[in-house]
mmCIF file of N, CA and C in Angstrom:
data_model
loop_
_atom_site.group_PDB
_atom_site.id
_atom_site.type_symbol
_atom_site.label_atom_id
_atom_site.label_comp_id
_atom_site.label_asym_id
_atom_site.label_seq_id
_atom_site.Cartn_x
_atom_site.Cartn_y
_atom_site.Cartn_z
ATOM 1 N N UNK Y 1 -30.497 9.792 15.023
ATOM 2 C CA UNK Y 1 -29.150 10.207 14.670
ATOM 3 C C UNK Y 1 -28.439 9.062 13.958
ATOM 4 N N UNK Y 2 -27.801 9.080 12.947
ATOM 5 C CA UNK Y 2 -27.257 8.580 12.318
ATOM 6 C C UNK Y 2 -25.975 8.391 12.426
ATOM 7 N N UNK Y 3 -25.254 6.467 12.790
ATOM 8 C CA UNK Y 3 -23.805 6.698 13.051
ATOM 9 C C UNK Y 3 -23.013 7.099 12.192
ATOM 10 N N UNK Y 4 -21.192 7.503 12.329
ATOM 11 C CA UNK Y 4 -20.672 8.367 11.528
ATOM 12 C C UNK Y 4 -20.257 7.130 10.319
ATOM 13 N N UNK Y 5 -19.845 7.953 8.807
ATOM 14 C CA UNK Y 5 -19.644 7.369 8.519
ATOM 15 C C UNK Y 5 -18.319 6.554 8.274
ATOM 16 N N UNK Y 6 -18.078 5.451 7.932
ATOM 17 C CA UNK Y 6 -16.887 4.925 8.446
ATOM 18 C C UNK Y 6 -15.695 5.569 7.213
ATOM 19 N N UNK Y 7 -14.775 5.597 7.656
ATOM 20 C CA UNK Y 7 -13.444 6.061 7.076
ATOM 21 C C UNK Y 7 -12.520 5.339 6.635
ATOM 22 N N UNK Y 8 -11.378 5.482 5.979
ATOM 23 C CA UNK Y 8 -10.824 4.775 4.866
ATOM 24 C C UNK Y 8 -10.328 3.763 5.944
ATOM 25 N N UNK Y 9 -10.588 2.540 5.146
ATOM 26 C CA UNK Y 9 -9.704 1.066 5.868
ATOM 27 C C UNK Y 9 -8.125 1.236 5.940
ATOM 28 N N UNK Y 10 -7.635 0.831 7.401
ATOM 29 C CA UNK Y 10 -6.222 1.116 7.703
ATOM 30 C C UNK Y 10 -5.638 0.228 7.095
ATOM 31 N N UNK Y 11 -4.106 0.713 6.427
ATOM 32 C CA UNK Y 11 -3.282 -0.133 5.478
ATOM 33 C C UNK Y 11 -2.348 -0.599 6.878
ATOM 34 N N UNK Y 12 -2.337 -2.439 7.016
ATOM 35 C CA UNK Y 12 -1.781 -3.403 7.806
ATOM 36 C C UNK Y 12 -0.104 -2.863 7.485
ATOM 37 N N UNK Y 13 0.346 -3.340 8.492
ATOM 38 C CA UNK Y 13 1.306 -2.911 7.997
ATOM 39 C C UNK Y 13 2.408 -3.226 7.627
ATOM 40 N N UNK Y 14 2.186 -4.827 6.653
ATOM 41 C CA UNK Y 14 2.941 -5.092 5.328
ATOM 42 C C UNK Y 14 2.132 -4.476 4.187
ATOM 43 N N UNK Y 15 0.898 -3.809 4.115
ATOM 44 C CA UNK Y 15 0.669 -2.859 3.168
ATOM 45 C C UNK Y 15 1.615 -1.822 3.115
ATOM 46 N N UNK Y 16 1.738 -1.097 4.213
ATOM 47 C CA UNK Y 16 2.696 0.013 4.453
ATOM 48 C C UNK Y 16 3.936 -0.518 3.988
ATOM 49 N N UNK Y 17 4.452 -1.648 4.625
ATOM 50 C CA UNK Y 17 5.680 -2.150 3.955
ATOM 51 C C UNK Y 17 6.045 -2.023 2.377
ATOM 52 N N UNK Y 18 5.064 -2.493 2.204
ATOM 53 C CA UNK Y 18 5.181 -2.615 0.466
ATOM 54 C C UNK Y 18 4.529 -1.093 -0.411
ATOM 55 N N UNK Y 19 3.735 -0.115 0.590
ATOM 56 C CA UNK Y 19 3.875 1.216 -0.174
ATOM 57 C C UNK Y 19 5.561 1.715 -0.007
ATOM 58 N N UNK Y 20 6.227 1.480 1.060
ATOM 59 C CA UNK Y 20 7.693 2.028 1.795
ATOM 60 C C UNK Y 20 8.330 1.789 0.027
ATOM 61 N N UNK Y 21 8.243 0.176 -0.152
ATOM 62 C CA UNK Y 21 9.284 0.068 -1.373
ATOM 63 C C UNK Y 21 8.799 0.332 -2.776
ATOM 64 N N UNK Y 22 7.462 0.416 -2.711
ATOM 65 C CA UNK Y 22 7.261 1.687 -4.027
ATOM 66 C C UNK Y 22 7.627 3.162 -3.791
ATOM 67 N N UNK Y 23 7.977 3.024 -2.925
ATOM 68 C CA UNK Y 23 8.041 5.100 -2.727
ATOM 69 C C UNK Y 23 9.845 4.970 -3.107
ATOM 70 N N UNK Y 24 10.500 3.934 -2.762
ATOM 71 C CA UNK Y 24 11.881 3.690 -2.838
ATOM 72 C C UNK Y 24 12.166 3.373 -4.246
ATOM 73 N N UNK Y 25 11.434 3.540 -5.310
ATOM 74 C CA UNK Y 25 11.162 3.148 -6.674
ATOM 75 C C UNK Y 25 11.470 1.422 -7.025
ATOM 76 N N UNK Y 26 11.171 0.166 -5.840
ATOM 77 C CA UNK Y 26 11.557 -0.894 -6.118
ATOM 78 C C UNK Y 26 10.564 -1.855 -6.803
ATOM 79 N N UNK Y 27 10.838 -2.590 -7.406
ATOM 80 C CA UNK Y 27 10.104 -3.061 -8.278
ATOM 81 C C UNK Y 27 9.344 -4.584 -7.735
ATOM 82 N N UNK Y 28 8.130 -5.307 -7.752
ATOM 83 C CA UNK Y 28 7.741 -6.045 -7.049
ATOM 84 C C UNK Y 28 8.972 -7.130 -6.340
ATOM 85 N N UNK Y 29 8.978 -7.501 -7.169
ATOM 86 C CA UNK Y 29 10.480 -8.740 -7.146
ATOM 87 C C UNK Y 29 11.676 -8.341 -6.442
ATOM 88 N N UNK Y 30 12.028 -6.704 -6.522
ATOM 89 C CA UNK Y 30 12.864 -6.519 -5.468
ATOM 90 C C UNK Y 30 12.364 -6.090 -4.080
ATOM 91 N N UNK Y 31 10.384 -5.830 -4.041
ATOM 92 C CA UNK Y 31 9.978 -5.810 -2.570
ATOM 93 C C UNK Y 31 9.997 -7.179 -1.691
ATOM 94 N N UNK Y 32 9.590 -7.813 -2.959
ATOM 95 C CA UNK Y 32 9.122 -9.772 -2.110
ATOM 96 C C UNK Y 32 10.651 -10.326 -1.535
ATOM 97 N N UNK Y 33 11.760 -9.683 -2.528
ATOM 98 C CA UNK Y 33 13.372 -9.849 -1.623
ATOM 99 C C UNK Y 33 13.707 -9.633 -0.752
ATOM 100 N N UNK Y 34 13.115 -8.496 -0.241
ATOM 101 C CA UNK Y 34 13.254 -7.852 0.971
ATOM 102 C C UNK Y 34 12.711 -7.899 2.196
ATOM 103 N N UNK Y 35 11.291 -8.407 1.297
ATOM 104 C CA UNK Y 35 10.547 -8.622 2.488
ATOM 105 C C UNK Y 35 9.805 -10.133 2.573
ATOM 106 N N UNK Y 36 11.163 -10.653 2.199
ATOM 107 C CA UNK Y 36 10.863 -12.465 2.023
ATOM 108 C C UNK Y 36 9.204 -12.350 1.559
ATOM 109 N N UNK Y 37 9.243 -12.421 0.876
ATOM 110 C CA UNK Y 37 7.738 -12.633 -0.134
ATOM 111 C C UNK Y 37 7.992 -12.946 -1.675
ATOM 112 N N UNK Y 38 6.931 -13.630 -1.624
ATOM 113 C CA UNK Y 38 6.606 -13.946 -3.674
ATOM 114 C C UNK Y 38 6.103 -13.047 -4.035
ATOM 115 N N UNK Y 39 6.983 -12.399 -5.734
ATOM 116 C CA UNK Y 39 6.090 -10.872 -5.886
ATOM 117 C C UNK Y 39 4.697 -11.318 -6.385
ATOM 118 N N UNK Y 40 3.950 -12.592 -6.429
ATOM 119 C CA UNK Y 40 2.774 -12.734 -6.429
ATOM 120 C C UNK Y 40 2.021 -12.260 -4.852
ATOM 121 N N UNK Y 41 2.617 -12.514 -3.767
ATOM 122 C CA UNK Y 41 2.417 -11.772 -2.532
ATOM 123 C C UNK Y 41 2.344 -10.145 -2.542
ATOM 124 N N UNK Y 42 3.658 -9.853 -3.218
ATOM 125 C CA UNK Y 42 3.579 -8.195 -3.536
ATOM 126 C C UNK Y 42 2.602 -7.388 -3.927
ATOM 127 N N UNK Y 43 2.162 -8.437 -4.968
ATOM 128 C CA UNK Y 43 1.270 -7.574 -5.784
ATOM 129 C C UNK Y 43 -0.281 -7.718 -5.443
ATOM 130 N N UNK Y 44 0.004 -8.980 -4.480
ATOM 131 C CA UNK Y 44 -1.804 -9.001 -3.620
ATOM 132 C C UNK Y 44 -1.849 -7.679 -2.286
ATOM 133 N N UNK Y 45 -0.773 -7.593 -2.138
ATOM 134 C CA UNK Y 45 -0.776 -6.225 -0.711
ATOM 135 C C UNK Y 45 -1.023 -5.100 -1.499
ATOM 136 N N UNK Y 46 -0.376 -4.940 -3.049
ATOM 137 C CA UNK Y 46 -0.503 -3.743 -3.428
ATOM 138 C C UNK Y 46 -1.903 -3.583 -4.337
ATOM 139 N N UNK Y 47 -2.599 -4.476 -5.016
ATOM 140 C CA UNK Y 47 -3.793 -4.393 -4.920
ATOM 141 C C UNK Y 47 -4.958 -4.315 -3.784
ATOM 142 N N UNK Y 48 -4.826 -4.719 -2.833
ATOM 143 C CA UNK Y 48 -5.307 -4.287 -1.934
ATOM 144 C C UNK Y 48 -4.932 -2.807 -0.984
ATOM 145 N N UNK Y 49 -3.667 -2.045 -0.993
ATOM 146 C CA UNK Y 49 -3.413 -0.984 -0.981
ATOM 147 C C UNK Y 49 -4.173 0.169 -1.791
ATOM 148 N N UNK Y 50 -3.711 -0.192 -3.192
ATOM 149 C CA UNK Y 50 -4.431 0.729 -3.981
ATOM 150 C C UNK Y 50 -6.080 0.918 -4.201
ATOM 151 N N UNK Y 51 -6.903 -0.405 -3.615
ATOM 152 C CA UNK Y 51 -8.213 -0.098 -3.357
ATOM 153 C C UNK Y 51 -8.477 0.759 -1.732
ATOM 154 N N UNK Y 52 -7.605 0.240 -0.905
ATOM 155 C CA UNK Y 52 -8.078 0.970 0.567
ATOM 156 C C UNK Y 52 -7.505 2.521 0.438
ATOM 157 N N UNK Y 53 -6.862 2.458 -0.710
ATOM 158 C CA UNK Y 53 -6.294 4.049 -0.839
ATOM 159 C C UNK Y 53 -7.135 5.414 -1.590
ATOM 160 N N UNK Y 54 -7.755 4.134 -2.627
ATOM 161 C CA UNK Y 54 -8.344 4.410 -3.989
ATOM 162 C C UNK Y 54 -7.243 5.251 -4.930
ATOM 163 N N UNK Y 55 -6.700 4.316 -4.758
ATOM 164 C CA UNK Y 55 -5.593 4.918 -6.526
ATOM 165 C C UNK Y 55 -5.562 3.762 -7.453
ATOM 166 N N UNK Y 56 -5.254 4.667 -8.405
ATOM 167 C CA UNK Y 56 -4.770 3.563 -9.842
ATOM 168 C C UNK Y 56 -3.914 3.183 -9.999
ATOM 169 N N UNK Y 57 -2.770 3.962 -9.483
ATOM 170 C CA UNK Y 57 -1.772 3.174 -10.089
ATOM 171 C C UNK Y 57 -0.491 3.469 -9.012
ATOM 172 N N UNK Y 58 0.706 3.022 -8.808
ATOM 173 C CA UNK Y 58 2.106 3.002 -7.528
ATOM 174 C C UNK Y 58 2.131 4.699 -7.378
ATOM 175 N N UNK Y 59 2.367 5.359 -8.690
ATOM 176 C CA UNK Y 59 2.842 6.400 -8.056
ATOM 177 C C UNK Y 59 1.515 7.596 -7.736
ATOM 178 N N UNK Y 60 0.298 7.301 -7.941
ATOM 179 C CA UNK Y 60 -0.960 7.790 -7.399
ATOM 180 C C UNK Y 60 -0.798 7.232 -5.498
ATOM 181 N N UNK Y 61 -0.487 6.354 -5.506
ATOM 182 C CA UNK Y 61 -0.293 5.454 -4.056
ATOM 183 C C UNK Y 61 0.094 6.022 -3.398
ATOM 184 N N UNK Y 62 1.566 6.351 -3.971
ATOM 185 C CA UNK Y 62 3.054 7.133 -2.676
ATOM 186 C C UNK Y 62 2.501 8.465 -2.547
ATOM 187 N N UNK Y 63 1.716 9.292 -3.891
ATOM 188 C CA UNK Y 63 1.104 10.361 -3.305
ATOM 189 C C UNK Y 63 0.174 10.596 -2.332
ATOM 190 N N UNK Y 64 -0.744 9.605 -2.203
ATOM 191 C CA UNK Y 64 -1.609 9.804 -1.178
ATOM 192 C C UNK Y 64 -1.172 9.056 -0.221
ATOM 193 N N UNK Y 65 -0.135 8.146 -0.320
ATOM 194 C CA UNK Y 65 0.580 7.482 1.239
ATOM 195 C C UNK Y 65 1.425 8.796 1.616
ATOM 196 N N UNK Y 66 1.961 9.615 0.945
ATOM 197 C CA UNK Y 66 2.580 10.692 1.784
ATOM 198 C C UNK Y 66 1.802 11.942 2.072
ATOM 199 N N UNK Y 67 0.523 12.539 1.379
ATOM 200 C CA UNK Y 67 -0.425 13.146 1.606
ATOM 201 C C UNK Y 67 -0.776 12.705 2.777
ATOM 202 N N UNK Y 68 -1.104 11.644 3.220
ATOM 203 C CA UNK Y 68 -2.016 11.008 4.566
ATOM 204 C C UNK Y 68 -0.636 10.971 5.923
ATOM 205 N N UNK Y 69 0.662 11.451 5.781
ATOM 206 C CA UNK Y 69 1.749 11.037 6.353
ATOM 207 C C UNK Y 69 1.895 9.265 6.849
ATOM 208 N N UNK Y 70 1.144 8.410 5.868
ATOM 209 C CA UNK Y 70 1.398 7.068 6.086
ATOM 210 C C UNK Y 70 2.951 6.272 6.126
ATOM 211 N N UNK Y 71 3.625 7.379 4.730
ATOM 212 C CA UNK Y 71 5.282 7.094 4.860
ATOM 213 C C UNK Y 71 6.002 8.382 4.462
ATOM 214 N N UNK Y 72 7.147 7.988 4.688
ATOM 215 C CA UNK Y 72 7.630 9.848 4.469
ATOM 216 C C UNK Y 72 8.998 9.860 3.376
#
């Protein structure tokens, strides 16, 4: 028998943080404000978001972060 196979990697949750302020239409520089970060920080959570998500691009993201009820 074969174990199952594994399922999408859970977004930490300053990933989630930083899908929250793309869904809020904010722009890196106003997430890293908010969430005391360099939007060079921003944009390493959200590349790594958009691979554990598999999207291309922010607003492919918020669709499948709200498809999955990750944010609402």
């Amino acid at each position: 028998m074969r174990p199952p196979e594994p399922g999408p990697a859970p977004l930490t949750k300053r990933e989630i943080e930083v899908l929250i302020g793309m869904s809020n239409g904010r722009s890196n520089a106003q997430i890293g404000a908010e969430l005391f970060l360099s939007e060079d920080t921003v944009k390493t959570h959200a590349r790594r978001l958009f691979r554990k998500l598999g999207a291309k691009d922010r607003a492919q993201a918020v669709a499948i972060g709200l498809r999955r009820g990750l944010i609402r």
